[in-house]
Amino acid sequence: MPQFLGRTLAIARKEVRQLRRDRLTFGMIVGIPLVQLVLFGYAINQDVRHLRAGVADLAGTQHSRLLAADAAGSQVVDIVAQAETVEELETLLRKGRISVGIAIPRDFDRRVQQGERPPAQLLVDGSDPVILGAARGIAALPVENRFRPILPAAVRPPERTFEIRAYYNPERRSAVQIVPGLIGVILTLTMVIFTAIAIVRERERGNLELLITTPVRTWELMVGKVLPYMFVGLIQVTLVLLAGWALFRIPIRGSLVDFYLAGALFVTATLTMGLLVSTAAKTQFQSVQMAIFFFLPSILLSGFMFPFDGMPRWAQYFAEILPLTHFVRIVRGILLRGASLVEVHRDLWPLLVFMTVTLSLSVVRFRKRLD
Amino acid sequence: MSEDVAIRTRDLTCHFGTLMAVDHVDLEIHRAEIYGFLGPNGSGKTTTIRMLCGLLKPTEGEAKVLDCRVPADAEQLRRKIGYMTQRFSLYEDLTVRENLEFMGEIYSIPAAKRQLRVDQLLAEYRLDNRQRERAANLSGGQKQRLGLAAAMVHDPELLFLDEPTSAVDPENRREFWESLFRLVDRGTTILVSTHLMDEAERCHRIAILDRGALVANGTPRELMTGIDAAVLEIESERLPAARAVLGQVGEVLSVAQLGTRLHALVEPTLPDPEGTVRAALDRAGVEAAVELTPANLEDVFVAATRSRPE
């Protein structure tokens, strides 16, 4: 064998041996394709069904009730709320409780008979990219068959049942839909990695051996590590927000104070996740690998790229654990829909729980490492 | 506990699964002395130090360090001890001064006092002209001094040094020991672990550790004069042949080559070690000079660790 070949093969053999012993890299080779395949194949579904919808049936006639039933029967929407007024429907929409509102006006029957314009309205949350498309599907419900029998032969039924009113993003610009959620995506990627390497780095460089003999307590070490990165996170938040506003005219409809409070909570939750990674990893490279394992489902399942309502139940339950899922909802609520912190509280406490659990686990795991 | 005892342990034991890392060790270390743990890697030096600092929970036995029971009172103890790790463990991307100030903050020294203390340490360990330098750019000896200065920032009563000079040249090592003696003069107690004989020889008292057990302790002089073996030096033109012959003599415990000589430890029960070895060499036709010689610390170490069954 020529010498160059022998040496090359020696390197290759050594590399394979090391690879086999590096369980995390091995896990990435097998795990990332499988996770991606399962998520894209089963969880991610562009064909949206079961959008949460509310109905405000002001007409209350037989026909209006039939219309609501038809909409529910299409399976594109699930009726989860009944409202008395259109304003009430708008509130539900702003709070993020529903993404579609079906408003049937008092003079519904007359409008059908006149047949000039769509007799009912579909209030759609335009801050979520995919919902608009799905709403068009409902608007195209086959009204012809439904209304033909009740109309005089001379009257043509309306061409469309619903007039679509896209709230919060009337021009339907994609930047408005993407940028607020992007703040969360950027933070998830950077924040987890910052703290994921924080403790491992001290261990790799030998600093930890000294620190553990000093009076420093575990939680002091953990909180001290997280604190500066909270400010780093808020600087990033500001950067993306300013750039989004200057370049893409992203609206800021809610209160900035609310936005920053929610941002600080989210940043802390991702930082404590990083700490947890840091107590499990042995090297900085391993930390980054683990951070990727966290990042991947976050970006795919959070509702940032693909519609949350289109995912199967198991994927939704899993996504509810991830901080990004809640932050995407909060940030769209505050920036685009002008919701207040109180109105989005349903997505605040999961962040708080996530933060508490990961921080406690980090402290417990770190203690055990000494013994 | 009497006034002058800094560390006392009874039956101090630690095992990790089936591995007996430290095996029923009794220690009594006096204040203001340098006490050495001498042993090879894996003999339990670091594990013992970690138990004494309260970082590891002993499986069995008890330890009292500076009147604190460990690990129960470990938090209280940590303010009174300093620890210098084997590897440089300060922050390489901070300057010399920043490192010392950080340690001062960790030990909750008030700001005004801290500045004075840092200045004092910088002067004492001859780092004042490098105080704005990043620690990464220091030489080995300077890093060593910075490590010691950092361990002394809160003026601890007891200092643990884990193989402090294994990576330092002899001149820096001598200087380092001089600063240790200055500390002892001021009343600091120092516990140092080492596998270097010359370092162990500088200690006031040493304990020899072997596979977790304390196999000998005392002053280096006591240990060398009280060695449980006879020490012979053999000079010959044919050292490999002489060595082979010694290997055949059952009473010879160990043979080591020192340049042109062989250094042999012989069973103390043998009545005339010189004569026996000389006779064996004569029989084999190896011409050699055989002489009884005083033991050195390495002989003590070999004798102490050889006498234990595997």
XYZ file of C-alpha atoms in Angstrom:
681
model
C 0.000 0.000 0.000
C 1.406 3.423 -0.827
C 2.308 5.400 2.258
C -0.051 8.287 1.543
C -2.975 5.880 1.455
C -1.917 4.192 4.689
C -1.701 7.486 6.504
C -5.016 8.713 5.106
C -6.762 5.515 6.136
C -5.190 5.687 9.591
C -6.758 9.117 10.076
C -10.101 7.872 8.744
C -10.099 4.809 11.029
C -9.236 6.928 14.054
C -12.055 9.320 13.138
C -14.600 6.466 12.940
C -13.463 5.131 16.324
C -13.862 8.552 17.937
C -17.216 9.066 16.268
C -18.520 5.768 17.608
C -17.540 6.780 21.132
C -19.086 10.243 20.880
C -22.651 9.348 21.721
C -24.032 12.817 21.158
C -22.646 13.205 17.650
C -23.866 9.692 16.924
C -27.251 10.764 18.245
C -27.210 13.721 15.884
C -26.437 11.527 12.892
C -29.450 9.360 13.652
C -31.651 11.728 15.624
C -31.778 14.865 13.502
C -33.007 13.150 10.324
C -35.570 11.131 12.292
C -36.841 14.111 14.268
C -37.085 16.212 11.128
C -38.851 13.435 9.252
C -41.404 12.850 12.000
C -42.054 16.532 12.548
C -42.399 17.398 8.881
C -44.213 14.193 8.009
C -46.700 14.004 10.843
C -46.778 17.224 12.780
C -46.491 19.893 10.168
C -49.529 20.313 8.045
C -50.082 23.211 5.707
C -53.687 22.109 5.173
C -55.116 23.796 8.210
C -58.078 22.361 10.023
C -59.692 22.944 13.389
C -59.003 26.663 13.633
C -60.484 27.961 16.868
C -63.468 30.072 15.961
C -66.110 32.135 17.698
C -69.601 32.927 16.473
C -71.597 36.092 17.013
C -74.992 35.245 15.608
C -76.919 38.498 15.824
C -79.626 37.322 13.455
C -80.554 34.202 15.375
C -82.675 32.854 12.554
C -82.914 29.307 11.284
C -80.696 30.208 8.319
C -78.023 31.879 10.379
C -77.824 28.846 12.662
C -77.546 26.627 9.597
C -74.660 28.759 8.348
C -72.744 28.408 11.633
C -73.359 24.659 11.579
C -72.107 24.468 8.012
C -68.910 26.295 8.937
C -68.318 23.895 11.820
C -69.164 20.960 9.556
C -66.421 21.948 7.149
C -63.878 20.969 9.877
C -61.788 23.979 8.933
C -63.030 25.651 12.090
C -64.029 24.403 15.518
C -66.564 26.650 17.204
C -65.109 27.210 20.672
C -66.896 30.395 21.725
C -70.237 32.151 21.344
C -70.336 35.936 21.449
C -73.199 38.323 21.940
C -71.745 41.208 19.950
C -69.154 41.810 17.272
C -67.069 43.738 19.830
C -66.987 40.680 22.030
C -65.781 38.664 19.054
C -63.033 41.217 18.450
C -61.919 40.957 22.074
C -61.648 37.180 21.817
C -59.604 37.642 18.676
C -57.264 40.126 20.350
C -56.700 37.863 23.330
C -55.760 35.105 20.936
C -58.542 32.838 22.201
C -59.900 32.444 18.692
C -58.293 33.028 15.317
C -61.478 33.293 13.287
C -64.686 35.131 14.139
C -67.929 34.450 12.318
C -70.126 37.531 12.508
C -73.685 37.094 11.276
C -75.443 40.484 11.138
C -78.975 41.121 12.334
C -80.274 41.536 8.767
C -78.674 38.314 7.540
C -81.801 36.862 5.941
C -82.530 40.078 4.072
C -78.942 40.276 2.797
C -79.168 36.739 1.477
C -82.344 37.551 -0.351
C -80.929 40.746 -1.832
C -77.938 38.745 -2.910
C -75.807 41.767 -3.677
C -73.009 41.436 -1.182
C -71.778 38.676 1.115
C -74.361 38.374 3.883
C -71.917 37.527 6.725
C -68.434 38.510 7.825
C -65.376 36.486 8.661
C -63.090 38.298 11.110
C -59.651 36.810 10.633
C -56.488 37.185 12.700
C -54.081 38.356 10.029
C -51.111 38.201 12.396
C -50.828 34.458 11.799
C -49.590 33.722 8.276
C -51.572 30.616 7.467
C -54.962 31.498 8.865
C -55.863 33.912 6.102
C -55.503 31.214 3.500
C -57.638 28.852 5.507
C -60.276 31.543 5.958
C -60.624 31.803 2.212
C -61.571 28.142 2.259
C -64.464 28.817 4.583
C -65.527 31.850 2.588
C -65.902 29.578 -0.408
C -68.418 27.323 1.336
C -70.930 26.040 -1.177
C -73.718 28.499 -0.417
C -75.587 27.797 -3.588
C -77.040 24.504 -2.372
C -77.785 25.786 1.059
C -79.688 28.912 0.075
C -81.218 27.890 -3.242
C -84.284 26.151 -1.703
C -85.191 29.175 0.432
C -84.850 31.806 -2.225
C -87.395 32.873 -4.792
C -86.405 31.513 -8.198
C -85.821 34.971 -9.618
C -83.246 35.923 -6.982
C -79.655 34.835 -7.490
C -77.972 33.839 -4.227
C -74.889 35.840 -3.203
C -71.687 34.687 -4.841
C -69.851 34.551 -1.570
C -71.245 33.961 1.890
C -68.538 35.820 3.771
C -66.767 39.045 3.458
C -63.274 38.543 4.878
C -61.953 41.181 7.210
C -58.286 40.596 7.953
C -57.563 42.210 11.289
C -54.172 43.573 12.376
C -52.547 43.133 8.978
C -55.010 44.480 6.448
C -52.398 44.731 3.678
C -51.502 41.097 4.369
C -47.784 41.803 4.375
C -45.681 38.771 5.250
C -43.041 40.820 7.098
C -45.708 41.825 9.602
C -46.504 38.180 10.159
C -42.908 36.968 10.340
C -40.867 39.614 12.188
C -42.569 39.546 15.626
C -42.176 35.770 15.895
C -38.659 36.068 14.537
C -37.677 37.984 17.677
C -38.410 34.822 19.637
C -36.623 32.564 17.167
C -33.457 34.674 17.264
C -33.522 34.766 21.062
C -34.030 31.003 21.336
C -30.978 30.331 19.206
C -28.615 32.791 20.856
C -29.753 32.704 24.485
C -29.642 28.929 24.915
C -26.152 28.760 23.476
C -24.893 31.628 25.660
C -25.671 29.917 28.927
C -25.278 26.379 27.610
C -21.565 27.018 27.284
C -21.353 29.191 30.393
C -20.830 26.501 33.010
C -19.172 23.987 30.723
C -16.590 26.601 29.827
C -15.703 27.090 33.483
C -15.437 23.353 33.909
C -13.307 22.907 30.774
C -10.920 25.656 31.810
C -10.662 24.394 35.404
C -12.232 27.524 36.944
C -15.025 25.508 38.501
C -12.640 23.437 40.617
C -11.605 26.644 42.351
C -15.071 28.204 42.551
C -16.613 25.233 44.326
C -14.192 25.590 47.222
C -15.185 29.206 47.800
C -18.268 30.372 49.734
C -20.175 30.843 46.428
C -23.499 29.015 46.536
C -24.872 27.116 43.569
C -27.827 29.410 43.028
C -25.604 32.488 43.311
C -23.440 31.049 40.572
C -26.465 30.224 38.404
C -28.235 33.550 38.815
C -24.973 35.453 38.389
C -24.406 33.630 35.124
C -27.889 34.408 33.807
C -28.108 38.069 34.846
C -25.780 39.668 32.262
C -27.314 37.661 29.434
C -30.758 38.954 30.326
C -29.526 42.388 29.321
C -27.881 40.963 26.233
C -31.248 39.413 25.382
C -33.104 42.673 25.870
C -30.583 44.441 23.638
C -31.284 41.843 20.945
C -35.016 42.308 21.418
C -34.587 46.044 20.928
C -32.404 45.588 17.855
C -34.854 43.315 16.053
C -37.804 45.445 17.055
C -36.146 48.677 15.880
C -34.988 47.117 12.633
C -38.427 45.585 12.081
C -40.054 48.917 12.669
C -37.605 50.919 10.545
C -37.257 48.495 7.648
C -40.609 46.717 7.534
C -42.932 49.127 9.335
C -43.888 46.526 11.894
C -46.716 48.014 13.944
C -46.306 48.328 17.710
C -49.936 48.445 18.794
C -49.615 47.280 22.394
C -47.640 48.777 25.262
C -43.844 48.659 25.050
C -43.654 48.026 28.797
C -45.805 44.915 28.379
C -43.669 43.844 25.464
C -40.409 44.187 27.408
C -41.803 42.452 30.492
C -42.871 39.480 28.388
C -39.536 39.633 26.571
C -37.582 39.529 29.848
C -39.576 36.522 31.030
C -38.992 34.680 27.759
C -35.278 35.532 27.718
C -34.922 34.203 31.272
C -36.757 30.989 30.413
C -34.428 30.297 27.472
C -31.360 31.185 29.546
C -32.306 28.754 32.295
C -32.824 26.103 29.613
C -29.249 26.813 28.571
C -28.087 26.380 32.155
C -29.730 22.978 32.283
C -27.920 21.989 29.091
C -24.730 23.266 30.670
C -25.035 20.932 33.646
C -25.504 17.956 31.310
C -22.796 18.655 28.745
C -19.142 17.818 29.234
C -17.692 20.065 26.536
C -18.710 23.304 24.873
C -19.226 21.416 21.617
C -21.683 19.064 23.320
C -23.578 22.064 24.670
C -24.017 23.458 21.198
C -25.202 20.064 19.941
C -27.786 19.842 22.715
C -28.871 23.425 22.047
C -29.575 22.434 18.433
C -31.724 19.555 19.647
C -33.757 22.102 21.595
C -33.819 24.673 18.825
C -35.077 22.368 16.085
C -38.484 21.434 17.539
C -38.844 24.971 18.906
C -38.684 26.556 15.495
C -40.789 23.882 13.774
C -43.546 23.404 16.341
C -43.915 26.830 17.920
C -46.377 28.098 15.334
C -43.771 30.487 13.968
C -43.296 28.691 10.650
C -46.244 26.333 10.516
C -49.752 26.706 11.883
C -50.181 25.458 15.419
C -53.815 24.578 14.825
C -52.818 22.328 11.947
C -50.670 20.060 14.129
C -51.894 16.801 15.657
C -52.686 16.725 19.360
C -49.432 15.078 20.520
C -47.388 17.693 18.707
C -49.496 20.479 20.202
C -49.037 19.131 23.737
C -45.314 18.918 23.163
C -45.197 22.402 21.669
C -47.002 23.784 24.724
C -43.892 22.948 26.776
C -41.609 25.020 24.550
C -41.181 28.675 25.554
C -41.088 29.841 21.930
C -44.670 28.648 21.321
C -45.940 30.943 24.036
C -43.699 33.842 23.146
C -44.770 33.791 19.484
C -48.380 34.063 20.661
C -47.608 36.782 23.190
C -45.526 38.887 20.852
C -48.063 38.717 18.010
C -50.733 39.592 20.525
C -48.956 42.618 21.943
C -47.335 44.035 18.818
C -49.943 43.281 16.173
C -53.231 42.949 17.998
C -52.552 45.505 20.712
C -53.299 43.004 23.447
C -52.276 43.767 27.020
C -50.185 41.532 29.261
C -53.324 40.618 31.196
C -55.076 39.558 28.014
C -52.267 37.155 27.102
C -51.754 35.806 30.648
C -52.577 32.283 29.481
C -49.215 32.237 27.723
C -47.272 33.908 30.529
C -47.486 31.337 33.274
C -46.183 28.452 31.130
C -43.019 30.543 30.651
C -42.808 31.072 34.392
C -43.222 27.353 35.064
C -40.644 26.453 32.427
C -38.148 28.884 33.930
C -38.691 27.672 37.493
C -38.393 24.010 36.553
C -35.252 24.384 34.439
C -33.539 26.615 36.997
C -34.336 24.232 39.867
C -33.193 21.221 37.866
C -29.955 23.021 37.032
C -29.271 23.794 40.686
C -30.044 20.209 41.737
C -28.007 18.654 38.934
C -25.084 20.942 39.598
C -24.964 20.001 43.281
C -24.841 16.340 42.387
C -21.892 16.891 40.120
C -19.672 17.706 43.067
C -20.250 14.423 44.853
C -9.718 19.480 69.915
C -6.522 20.908 71.271
C -5.434 24.414 70.302
C -2.604 23.456 68.017
C -4.348 20.827 65.902
C -5.684 22.058 62.553
C -6.960 18.796 61.094
C -7.878 15.578 62.800
C -9.546 12.611 61.118
C -10.590 9.203 62.351
C -11.252 6.288 60.000
C -11.815 8.723 57.135
C -13.052 6.566 54.280
C -14.431 7.151 50.828
C -15.344 4.611 48.245
C -16.789 5.115 44.792
C -18.710 1.921 44.117
C -16.221 -0.876 44.679
C -13.190 1.398 44.406
C -11.715 2.190 47.821
C -10.372 5.708 47.174
C -9.538 6.492 50.792
C -9.297 3.672 53.309
C -9.696 4.423 57.040
C -7.193 7.252 57.286
C -6.281 8.742 60.685
C -4.560 12.111 60.520
C -3.395 14.715 62.972
C -2.045 17.875 61.390
C -0.721 20.664 63.595
C -1.204 24.346 63.078
C 1.558 26.318 61.381
C 3.198 23.352 59.772
C 3.546 22.162 56.194
C 2.079 18.703 55.950
C 2.684 16.687 52.804
C 0.628 13.926 51.207
C 3.077 11.841 49.208
C 1.719 9.258 46.833
C 1.369 8.289 43.202
C -1.629 9.266 41.091
C -4.716 7.451 42.319
C -3.413 7.023 45.856
C -6.257 9.109 47.294
C -4.520 12.461 47.821
C -7.058 14.579 45.963
C -10.032 12.629 47.336
C -8.761 13.182 50.888
C -8.273 16.899 50.266
C -11.767 17.131 48.773
C -13.280 15.469 51.831
C -11.352 17.827 54.113
C -12.699 20.827 52.157
C -16.227 19.490 52.445
C -16.575 18.903 48.701
C -17.035 15.177 49.102
C -19.024 13.371 51.736
C -16.970 10.709 53.506
C -18.498 7.238 53.234
C -17.324 6.514 56.758
C -15.365 8.103 59.577
C -15.128 11.681 60.689
C -13.017 14.731 60.133
C -12.631 17.951 62.042
C -10.951 20.815 60.239
C -10.263 24.096 62.074
C -12.905 23.133 64.650
C -15.508 22.581 61.908
C -17.027 19.187 61.396
C -16.993 18.317 57.701
C -19.049 18.093 55.645
C -21.685 19.386 58.117
C -20.031 22.783 58.716
C -18.443 23.015 55.269
C -19.975 26.408 54.444
C -18.472 27.919 57.585
C -15.147 26.215 56.856
C -14.901 27.565 53.305
C -14.263 31.084 54.586
C -11.261 29.860 56.569
C -9.512 27.800 53.913
C -7.756 28.509 50.652
C -7.425 26.006 47.846
C -4.975 25.999 45.003
C -5.761 23.499 42.299
C -3.213 21.490 40.395
C -4.177 23.154 37.128
C -4.259 26.947 36.830
C -7.871 27.685 37.665
C -8.175 31.452 37.550
C -9.600 33.317 34.568
C -7.102 33.651 31.745
C -9.123 36.375 30.054
C -9.108 38.581 33.154
C -6.097 40.609 34.209
C -4.003 39.696 37.236
C -5.617 42.448 39.270
C -9.161 41.618 38.104
C -8.678 37.990 39.131
C -7.601 38.946 42.630
C -10.432 41.467 42.964
C -12.929 38.858 41.816
C -11.724 36.429 44.457
C -11.907 39.204 47.050
C -15.533 39.830 46.095
C -16.363 36.141 46.260
C -14.997 36.100 49.809
C -17.081 39.223 50.632
C -14.145 41.457 51.540
C -15.415 45.066 51.802
C -14.370 47.284 48.887
C -11.953 49.549 50.739
C -10.168 46.678 52.437
C -10.165 44.691 49.215
C -8.110 47.281 47.325
C -5.508 47.312 50.069
C -5.385 43.548 50.225
C -4.975 43.204 46.455
C -2.150 45.782 46.458
C -0.495 43.945 49.300
C -0.739 40.569 47.529
C 0.518 42.013 44.243
C 3.593 43.338 46.063
C 4.165 40.217 48.120
C 4.000 37.852 45.152
C 5.922 40.217 42.883
C 3.073 40.677 40.429
C 2.620 44.450 40.794
C 4.296 45.259 37.492
C 2.082 42.733 35.683
C -1.222 43.615 37.312
C -2.802 44.925 34.086
C -1.674 41.865 32.124
C -4.163 39.161 31.200
C -3.475 36.009 33.175
C -3.108 34.050 29.921
C 0.082 35.990 29.116
C 1.868 35.129 32.372
C 4.793 32.725 32.584
C 4.426 29.430 34.459
C 6.074 30.803 37.580
C 3.947 33.959 37.536
C 0.751 31.934 37.145
C 1.901 29.888 40.108
C 2.344 32.996 42.226
C -1.002 34.386 41.085
C -2.681 31.110 42.055
C -1.155 31.293 45.524
C -2.036 34.982 45.888
C -5.665 34.215 44.924
C -5.851 31.386 47.446
C -4.540 33.782 50.111
C -6.854 36.686 49.297
C -9.006 36.186 52.408
C -5.998 35.309 54.571
C -7.093 31.719 55.291
C -5.872 29.822 58.326
C -5.425 26.682 56.276
C -4.187 26.305 52.731
C -4.686 23.236 50.537
C -2.239 22.894 47.657
C -2.904 20.091 45.197
C 0.366 19.212 43.449
C 1.300 22.877 43.244
C 4.618 22.747 41.446
C 4.477 19.737 39.161
C 4.491 22.068 36.142
C 7.097 24.568 37.346
C 10.865 24.665 36.809
C 13.190 24.043 39.792
C 14.097 27.685 40.346
C 10.463 28.797 40.516
C 9.746 25.794 42.692
C 12.359 26.855 45.238
C 11.015 30.377 45.275
C 7.470 29.074 45.639
C 8.467 27.049 48.692
C 10.131 30.056 50.221
C 6.831 31.910 50.072
C 5.150 28.902 51.706
C 7.605 29.022 54.583
C 6.913 32.729 55.014
C 3.207 31.904 55.336
C 3.884 29.194 57.890
C 5.972 31.637 59.919
C 2.889 33.831 60.121
C 0.815 30.921 61.429
C -0.820 29.500 58.304
C -1.216 25.736 58.141
C -0.454 24.209 54.749
C -1.462 20.825 53.425
C 0.281 19.979 50.183
C -0.081 16.903 48.015
C 2.757 15.841 45.778
C 4.368 12.969 43.977
C 7.732 14.695 43.914
C 10.283 13.473 46.474
C 12.199 16.734 46.696
C 8.955 18.578 47.388
C 7.934 16.077 50.076
C 11.345 16.438 51.687
C 10.693 20.136 52.337
C 7.553 19.417 54.399
C 7.622 19.456 58.184
C 5.794 16.172 58.247
C 4.499 13.869 55.577
C 2.059 11.024 55.157
C 2.666 8.389 52.511
C -0.533 7.260 50.835
C -0.819 4.052 48.876
C -4.042 2.932 47.217
C -6.088 4.989 49.655
C -4.327 3.872 52.824
C -1.919 5.812 54.999
C 1.138 3.547 55.099
C 3.660 5.765 56.900
C 3.829 9.187 58.480
C 6.268 11.381 60.380
C 8.983 13.896 59.641
C 11.038 13.103 56.534
C 14.064 12.511 58.765
C 12.192 10.098 61.061
C 10.937 8.195 58.080
C 14.379 7.960 56.461
C 16.170 6.807 59.625
C 13.365 4.506 60.661
C 13.058 2.824 57.277
C 12.027 -0.786 57.439
C 14.688 -1.984 54.970
C 18.402 -1.937 54.289
C 19.615 0.222 51.414
C 22.554 -0.863 49.272
C 24.403 0.869 46.487
C 26.088 -1.278 43.873
C 28.655 0.061 41.427
C 29.701 -2.113 38.523
C 30.893 -2.055 34.925
C 28.131 -4.522 34.099
C 25.010 -3.001 35.551
C 22.492 -5.024 33.490
C 24.151 -8.284 34.639
C 24.284 -7.079 38.244
C 20.654 -6.145 38.035
C 19.725 -9.612 36.776
C 21.582 -11.205 39.703
C 19.825 -8.981 42.257
C 16.520 -10.018 40.762
C 17.333 -13.619 41.737
C 17.908 -12.782 45.408
C 14.609 -13.274 47.227
C 15.313 -10.726 49.960
C 15.866 -7.864 47.530
C 12.656 -5.822 47.532
C 13.434 -3.455 44.675
C 16.206 -2.251 42.434
C 16.470 1.124 40.760
C 19.214 2.453 38.533
C 20.695 5.859 39.396
C 23.105 6.726 36.584
C 26.067 4.363 36.922
C 24.876 2.839 40.172
C 22.147 0.502 41.336
C 20.099 1.316 44.372
C 18.605 -1.725 46.095
C 16.214 -2.175 49.003
C 16.717 -5.339 51.004
C 14.470 -7.107 53.526
C 15.405 -5.837 57.063
C 15.273 -9.422 58.431
C 18.364 -10.386 56.433
C 21.282 -10.432 58.943
C 24.113 -9.363 56.617
C 22.631 -7.713 53.528
C 25.957 -6.441 52.184
C 27.587 -9.870 52.459
C 24.650 -11.741 50.981
C 24.408 -9.519 47.922
C 28.174 -9.474 47.400
C 28.283 -13.272 47.572
C 25.499 -13.598 45.045
C 27.286 -11.257 42.621
C 30.590 -13.148 43.100
C 28.909 -16.450 42.370
C 27.607 -15.038 39.110
C 31.037 -13.640 38.259
C 29.867 -10.026 38.235
C 32.519 -7.699 39.565
C 30.900 -5.020 41.709
C 31.331 -2.740 44.734
C 28.532 -3.090 47.312
C 27.993 -0.570 50.081
C 25.340 0.165 52.731
C 23.974 3.698 52.355
C 21.461 5.940 54.201
C 17.937 5.791 52.881
C 16.415 8.632 50.906
C 12.712 9.488 50.801
C 12.162 7.484 47.671
C 13.469 4.393 49.492
C 11.041 5.101 52.306
C 8.272 5.418 49.772
C 9.163 2.171 47.986
C 9.592 0.265 51.254
C 6.301 1.558 52.650
C 4.297 0.776 49.546
C 5.974 -2.591 48.869
C 5.181 -4.036 52.282
C 1.434 -4.000 51.626
C -0.212 -6.988 50.010
C -1.995 -6.278 46.744
